[in-house]
PDB file of C-alpha atoms in Angstrom:
ATOM      1  CA  UNK A   1     -12.935  15.157  -4.463  1.00  0.00           C
ATOM      2  CA  UNK A   2     -14.940  13.960  -7.422  1.00  0.00           C
ATOM      3  CA  UNK A   3     -12.814  16.236  -9.603  1.00  0.00           C
ATOM      4  CA  UNK A   4      -9.933  13.790  -9.201  1.00  0.00           C
ATOM      5  CA  UNK A   5     -11.773  11.388 -11.420  1.00  0.00           C
ATOM      6  CA  UNK A   6     -14.031   8.507 -10.658  1.00  0.00           C
ATOM      7  CA  UNK A   7     -11.450   5.876 -11.601  1.00  0.00           C
ATOM      8  CA  UNK A   8      -8.757   7.320  -9.325  1.00  0.00           C
ATOM      9  CA  UNK A   9     -11.206   7.539  -6.434  1.00  0.00           C
ATOM     10  CA  UNK A  10     -12.323   3.945  -6.994  1.00  0.00           C
ATOM     11  CA  UNK A  11      -8.710   2.752  -7.087  1.00  0.00           C
ATOM     12  CA  UNK A  12      -7.940   4.627  -3.886  1.00  0.00           C
ATOM     13  CA  UNK A  13     -10.929   3.206  -2.020  1.00  0.00           C
ATOM     14  CA  UNK A  14     -10.143  -0.285  -3.278  1.00  0.00           C
ATOM     15  CA  UNK A  15      -6.537   0.033  -2.070  1.00  0.00           C
ATOM     16  CA  UNK A  16      -7.647   1.251   1.367  1.00  0.00           C
ATOM     17  CA  UNK A  17     -10.107  -1.629   1.660  1.00  0.00           C
ATOM     18  CA  UNK A  18      -7.457  -4.142   0.568  1.00  0.00           C
ATOM     19  CA  UNK A  19      -5.098  -2.838   3.249  1.00  0.00           C
ATOM     20  CA  UNK A  20      -7.762  -3.025   5.960  1.00  0.00           C
ATOM     21  CA  UNK A  21      -8.729  -6.526   4.857  1.00  0.00           C
ATOM     22  CA  UNK A  22      -5.097  -7.670   4.972  1.00  0.00           C
ATOM     23  CA  UNK A  23      -4.766  -6.319   8.511  1.00  0.00           C
ATOM     24  CA  UNK A  24      -8.025  -7.973   9.589  1.00  0.00           C
ATOM     25  CA  UNK A  25      -6.962 -11.299   8.075  1.00  0.00           C
ATOM     26  CA  UNK A  26      -3.534 -11.208   9.714  1.00  0.00           C
ATOM     27  CA  UNK A  27      -1.608 -11.234   6.435  1.00  0.00           C
ATOM     28  CA  UNK A  28       2.211 -11.100   6.589  1.00  0.00           C
ATOM     29  CA  UNK A  29       3.677  -7.769   7.655  1.00  0.00           C
ATOM     30  CA  UNK A  30       5.422  -7.181   4.329  1.00  0.00           C
ATOM     31  CA  UNK A  31       2.151  -7.592   2.421  1.00  0.00           C
ATOM     32  CA  UNK A  32       0.290  -5.300   4.834  1.00  0.00           C
ATOM     33  CA  UNK A  33       3.021  -2.680   4.491  1.00  0.00           C
ATOM     34  CA  UNK A  34       2.979  -2.909   0.688  1.00  0.00           C
ATOM     35  CA  UNK A  35      -0.782  -2.414   0.659  1.00  0.00           C
ATOM     36  CA  UNK A  36      -0.521   0.475   3.118  1.00  0.00           C
ATOM     37  CA  UNK A  37       2.049   2.218   0.951  1.00  0.00           C
ATOM     38  CA  UNK A  38      -0.094   1.732  -2.144  1.00  0.00           C
ATOM     39  CA  UNK A  39      -3.175   3.117  -0.393  1.00  0.00           C
ATOM     40  CA  UNK A  40      -1.232   6.060   1.038  1.00  0.00           C
ATOM     41  CA  UNK A  41       0.256   6.889  -2.353  1.00  0.00           C
ATOM     42  CA  UNK A  42      -3.111   6.843  -4.100  1.00  0.00           C
ATOM     43  CA  UNK A  43      -4.722   8.901  -1.330  1.00  0.00           C
ATOM     44  CA  UNK A  44      -1.953  11.499  -1.533  1.00  0.00           C
ATOM     45  CA  UNK A  45      -2.349  11.610  -5.310  1.00  0.00           C
ATOM     46  CA  UNK A  46      -6.035  12.490  -4.899  1.00  0.00           C
ATOM     47  CA  UNK A  47      -5.194  15.188  -2.340  1.00  0.00           C
ATOM     48  CA  UNK A  48      -2.421  16.645  -4.501  1.00  0.00           C
ATOM     49  CA  UNK A  49      -4.721  16.756  -7.513  1.00  0.00           C
ATOM     50  CA  UNK A  50      -7.354  18.603  -5.530  1.00  0.00           C
ATOM     51  CA  UNK A  51      -4.797  21.094  -4.221  1.00  0.00           C
ATOM     52  CA  UNK A  52      -3.491  21.606  -7.746  1.00  0.00           C
ATOM     53  CA  UNK A  53      -7.007  22.248  -9.058  1.00  0.00           C
ATOM     54  CA  UNK A  54      -7.583  24.724  -6.226  1.00  0.00           C
ATOM     55  CA  UNK A  55      -4.320  26.484  -7.061  1.00  0.00           C
ATOM     56  CA  UNK A  56      -2.744  25.871  -3.665  1.00  0.00           C
ATOM     57  CA  UNK A  57      -0.315  23.026  -4.378  1.00  0.00           C
ATOM     58  CA  UNK A  58       3.195  24.169  -3.600  1.00  0.00           C
ATOM     59  CA  UNK A  59       2.161  27.461  -2.039  1.00  0.00           C
ATOM     60  CA  UNK A  60       3.093  28.357   1.503  1.00  0.00           C
ATOM     61  CA  UNK A  61       0.336  28.119   4.082  1.00  0.00           C
ATOM     62  CA  UNK A  62       1.719  31.135   5.963  1.00  0.00           C
TER      63      UNK A  62
END
């Protein structure tokens, strides 16, 4: 995953940690959901980049 770039990976990990911290601290549901969506989006961006680099993004698995 390092191919996705150090900055993107750091942002993704920071977003995941922020979401977990918000859950642990009992933050309002709308804030937790916003953080979850941000973390999910960044994580998917890393995955998509890796699939693109591998040449498999958009190709059928069958």
